[in-house]
Coordinates of C-alpha atoms in Angstrom, one line a residue:
X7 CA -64.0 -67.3 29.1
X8 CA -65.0 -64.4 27.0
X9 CA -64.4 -62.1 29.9
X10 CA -61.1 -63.3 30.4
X11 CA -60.1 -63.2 26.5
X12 CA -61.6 -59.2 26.8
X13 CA -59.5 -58.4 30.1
X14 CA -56.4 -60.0 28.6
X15 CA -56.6 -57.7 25.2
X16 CA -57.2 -54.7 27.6
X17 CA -54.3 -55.2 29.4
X18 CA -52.2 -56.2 26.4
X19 CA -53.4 -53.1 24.3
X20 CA -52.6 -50.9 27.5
X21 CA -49.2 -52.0 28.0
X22 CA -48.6 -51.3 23.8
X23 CA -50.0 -47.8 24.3
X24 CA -47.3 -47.4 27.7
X25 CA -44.6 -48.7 25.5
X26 CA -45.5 -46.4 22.3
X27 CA -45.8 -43.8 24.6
X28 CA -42.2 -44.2 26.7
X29 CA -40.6 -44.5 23.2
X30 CA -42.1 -41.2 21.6
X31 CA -40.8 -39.9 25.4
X32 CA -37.3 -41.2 25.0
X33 CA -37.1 -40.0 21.1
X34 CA -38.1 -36.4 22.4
X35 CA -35.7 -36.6 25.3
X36 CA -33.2 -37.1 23.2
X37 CA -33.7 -34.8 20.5
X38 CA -33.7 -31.9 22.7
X39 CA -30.3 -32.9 24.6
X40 CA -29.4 -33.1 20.7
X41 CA -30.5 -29.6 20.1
X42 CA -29.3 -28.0 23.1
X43 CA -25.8 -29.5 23.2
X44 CA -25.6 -28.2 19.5
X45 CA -26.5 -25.0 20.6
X46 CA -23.8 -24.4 23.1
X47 CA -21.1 -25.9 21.0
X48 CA -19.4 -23.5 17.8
X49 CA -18.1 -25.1 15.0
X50 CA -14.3 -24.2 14.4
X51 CA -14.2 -21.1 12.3
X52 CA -11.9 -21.9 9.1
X53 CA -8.7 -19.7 9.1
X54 CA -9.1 -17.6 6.0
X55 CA -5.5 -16.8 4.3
X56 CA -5.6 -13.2 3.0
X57 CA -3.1 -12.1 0.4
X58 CA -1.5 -8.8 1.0
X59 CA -3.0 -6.4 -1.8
X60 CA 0.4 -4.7 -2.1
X61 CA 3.4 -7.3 -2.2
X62 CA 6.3 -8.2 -4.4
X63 CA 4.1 -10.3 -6.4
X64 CA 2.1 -7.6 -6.8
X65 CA 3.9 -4.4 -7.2
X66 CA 5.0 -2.6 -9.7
X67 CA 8.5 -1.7 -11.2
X68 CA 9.5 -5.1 -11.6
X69 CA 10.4 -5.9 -15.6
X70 CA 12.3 -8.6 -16.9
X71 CA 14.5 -10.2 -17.0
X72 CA 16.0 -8.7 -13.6
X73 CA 12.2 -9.2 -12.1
X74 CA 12.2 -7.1 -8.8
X75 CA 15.7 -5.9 -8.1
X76 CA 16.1 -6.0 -4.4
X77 CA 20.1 -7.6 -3.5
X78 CA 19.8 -6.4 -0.3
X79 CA 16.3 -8.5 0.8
X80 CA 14.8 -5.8 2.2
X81 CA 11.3 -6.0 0.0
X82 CA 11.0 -9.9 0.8
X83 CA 11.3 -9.0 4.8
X84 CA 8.9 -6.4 4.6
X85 CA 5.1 -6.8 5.7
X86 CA 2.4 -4.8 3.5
X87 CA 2.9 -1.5 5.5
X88 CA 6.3 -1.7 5.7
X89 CA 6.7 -2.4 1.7
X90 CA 4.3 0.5 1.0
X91 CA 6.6 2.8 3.2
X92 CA 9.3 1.5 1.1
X93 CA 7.9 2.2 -2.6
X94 CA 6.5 5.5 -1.3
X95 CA 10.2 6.8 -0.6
X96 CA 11.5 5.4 -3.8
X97 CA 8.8 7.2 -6.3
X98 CA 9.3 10.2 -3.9
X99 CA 13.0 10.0 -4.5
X100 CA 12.9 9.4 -7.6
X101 CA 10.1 12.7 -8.5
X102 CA 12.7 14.8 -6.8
X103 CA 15.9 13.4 -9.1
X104 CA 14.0 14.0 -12.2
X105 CA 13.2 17.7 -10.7
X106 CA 16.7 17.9 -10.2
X107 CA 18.2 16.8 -13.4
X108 CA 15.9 19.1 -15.1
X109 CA 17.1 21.6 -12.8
X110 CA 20.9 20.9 -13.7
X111 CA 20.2 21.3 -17.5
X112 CA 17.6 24.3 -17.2
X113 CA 20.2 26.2 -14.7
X114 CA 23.2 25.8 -16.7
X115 CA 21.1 26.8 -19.6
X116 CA 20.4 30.3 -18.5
X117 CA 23.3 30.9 -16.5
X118 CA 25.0 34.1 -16.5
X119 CA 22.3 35.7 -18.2
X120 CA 19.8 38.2 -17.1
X121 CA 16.8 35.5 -16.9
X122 CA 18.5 34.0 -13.6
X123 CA 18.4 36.4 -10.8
X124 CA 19.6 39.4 -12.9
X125 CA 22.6 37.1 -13.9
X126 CA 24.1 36.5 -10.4
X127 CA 23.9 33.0 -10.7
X128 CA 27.0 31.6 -12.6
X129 CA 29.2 28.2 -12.8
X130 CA 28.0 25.0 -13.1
X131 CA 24.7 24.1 -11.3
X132 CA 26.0 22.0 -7.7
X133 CA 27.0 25.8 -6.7
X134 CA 23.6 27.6 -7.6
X135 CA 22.4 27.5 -4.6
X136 CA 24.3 29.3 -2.6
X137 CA 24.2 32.1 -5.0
X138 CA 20.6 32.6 -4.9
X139 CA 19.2 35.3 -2.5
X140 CA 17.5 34.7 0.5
X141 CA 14.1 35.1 -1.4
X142 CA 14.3 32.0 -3.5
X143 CA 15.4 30.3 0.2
X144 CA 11.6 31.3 1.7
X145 CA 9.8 29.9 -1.3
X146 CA 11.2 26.9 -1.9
X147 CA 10.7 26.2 1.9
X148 CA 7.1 27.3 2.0
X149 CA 6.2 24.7 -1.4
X150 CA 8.1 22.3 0.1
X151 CA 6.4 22.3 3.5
X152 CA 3.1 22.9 2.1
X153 CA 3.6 20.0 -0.5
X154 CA 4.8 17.7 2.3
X155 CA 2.1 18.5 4.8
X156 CA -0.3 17.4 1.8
X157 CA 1.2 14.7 1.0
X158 CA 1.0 13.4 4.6
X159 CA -2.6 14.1 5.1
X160 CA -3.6 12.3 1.9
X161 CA -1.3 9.3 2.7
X162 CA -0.8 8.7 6.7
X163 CA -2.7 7.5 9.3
X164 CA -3.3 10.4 12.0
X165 CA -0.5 9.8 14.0
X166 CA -3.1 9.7 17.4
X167 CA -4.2 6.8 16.1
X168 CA -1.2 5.2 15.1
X169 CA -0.1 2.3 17.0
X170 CA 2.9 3.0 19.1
X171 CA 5.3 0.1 17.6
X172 CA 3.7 1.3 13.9
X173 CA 5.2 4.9 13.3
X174 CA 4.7 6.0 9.8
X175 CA 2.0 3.6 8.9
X176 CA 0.1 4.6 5.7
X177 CA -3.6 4.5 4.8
X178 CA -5.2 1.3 3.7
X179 CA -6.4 2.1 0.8
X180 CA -3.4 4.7 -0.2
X181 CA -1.6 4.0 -3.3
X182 CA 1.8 5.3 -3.0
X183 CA 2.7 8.0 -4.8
X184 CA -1.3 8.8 -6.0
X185 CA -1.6 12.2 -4.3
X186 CA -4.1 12.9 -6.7
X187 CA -1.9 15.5 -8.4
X188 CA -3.0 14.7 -11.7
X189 CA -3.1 18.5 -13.7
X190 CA -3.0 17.4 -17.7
X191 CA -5.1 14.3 -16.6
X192 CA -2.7 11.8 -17.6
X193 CA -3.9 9.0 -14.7
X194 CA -5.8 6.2 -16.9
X195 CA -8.8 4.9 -15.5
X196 CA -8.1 1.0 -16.6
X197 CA -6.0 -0.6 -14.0
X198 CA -3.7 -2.2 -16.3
X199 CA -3.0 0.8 -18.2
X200 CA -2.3 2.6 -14.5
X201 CA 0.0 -0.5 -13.6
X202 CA 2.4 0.1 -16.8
X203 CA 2.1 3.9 -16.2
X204 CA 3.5 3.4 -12.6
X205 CA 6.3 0.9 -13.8
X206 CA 7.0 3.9 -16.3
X207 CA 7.3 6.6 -13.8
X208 CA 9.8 4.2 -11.6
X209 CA 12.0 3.3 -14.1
X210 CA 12.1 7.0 -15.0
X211 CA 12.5 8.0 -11.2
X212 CA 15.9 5.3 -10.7
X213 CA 17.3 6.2 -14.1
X214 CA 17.1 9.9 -12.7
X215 CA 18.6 9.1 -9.3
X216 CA 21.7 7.6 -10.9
X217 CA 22.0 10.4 -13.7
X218 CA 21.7 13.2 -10.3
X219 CA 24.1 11.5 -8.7
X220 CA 26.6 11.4 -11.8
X221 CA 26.0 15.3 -12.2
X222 CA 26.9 15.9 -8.5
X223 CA 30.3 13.7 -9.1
X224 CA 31.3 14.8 -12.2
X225 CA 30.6 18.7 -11.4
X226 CA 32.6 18.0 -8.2
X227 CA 35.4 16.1 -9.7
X228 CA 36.5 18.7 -12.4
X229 CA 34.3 22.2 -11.2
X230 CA 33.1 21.9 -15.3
X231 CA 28.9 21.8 -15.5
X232 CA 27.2 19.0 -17.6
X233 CA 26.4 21.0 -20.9
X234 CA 30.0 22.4 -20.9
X235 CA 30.7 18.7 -21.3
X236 CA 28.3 17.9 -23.6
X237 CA 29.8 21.0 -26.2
X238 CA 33.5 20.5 -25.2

């Protein structure tokens, strides 16, 4: 009997061992077709939304109460590049009005007189140019293309490595307009300060473009130059 009672708890303790030992099997099993199926398989990667840096939230020249004045739409159609394109050619135009209303009041203010081309250069300002000899012609031609060709390689891509449906596409980290002509060292270094000095210098600019534009009309309408109205 005491055999039999031995024999019977050997067999019982050897099928608990089989069972113990087919479960740690299974539980290993398992875990590794756990780890390898998560090792094939990527987790969605989350969208991220990036904000333009330059957009018409963002830019400047808009004061109230107008806020950015664009009628037309074209600033809320315009993609990063193509807005930056946009502002470029406004503070461009607008630095070349303010050159040229100074130019219409320093003209006219020497005319006739010995300090302007030996005093060749008469009448109101819109006909200046084609008095001036072919001298002037060559240097204003040669700053102008030098200043240009400047200004392109400080803001434009390399146009070899400008995609072909993206002509004119501007540097990333190009602000317009910062050409880093900067000679009294007027360009603050805090970047509020810089954003109210650029409003400044649009506002200035588009004030100058309409004032340009009512020299040239009012010099074409009556043949009279601005400071002859201003004294009559």
């Amino acid at each position: 009997r005491i055999t039999r009672q031995f024999s019977f708890l050997l067999i019982n303790n050897t099928i608990l061992i089989n069972k113990m030992k087919f479960a740690v099997a299974c539980a290993l099993l398992t875990s590794s077709v756990s780890a390898f199926g998560s090792f094939g398989t990527k987790k969605a990667a989350v969208p991220k939304v990036v904000k333009p840096v330059f957009s018409v939230d963002t830019i400047p020249g808009a004061l109230d109460p107008v806020g950015l004045f664009d009628p037309a739409g074209f600033a809320a159609k315009a993609d990063e590049a193509t807005l930056k394109r946009y502002r470029e050619a406004e503070l461009t135009h607008g630095r070349v009005a303010m050159l040229a209303v100074v130019g219409f009041f320093a003209g006219e203010a020497v005319e006739g007189t010995s300090f302007l081309w030996d005093a060749s250069v008469t009448g109101p300002a819109i006909g200046h140019l084609a008095q001036v000899p072919n001298l002037f012609w060559f240097l204003l031609a040669t700053l102008i293309g030098a200043s240009e060709q400047r200004r392109a390689e400080i803001g434009w891509v390399d146009p070899k490595d400008v995609p072909f449906d993206k002509p004119g596409l501007l540097r990333d980290a190009y602000i317009p307009g910062d050409i880093g002509f900067d000679p009294l060292g007027l360009k603050p270094t805090d970047p509020e300060e810089f954003f109210l000095l650029q409003t400044k210098e649009l506002q200035n600019g588009r004030l100058a473009m309409l004032a340009a534009a009512g020299f040239l009309a009012q010099e074409l309408v009556d043949g009279k130059g601005i400071l002859e109205h201003f004294s009559s």
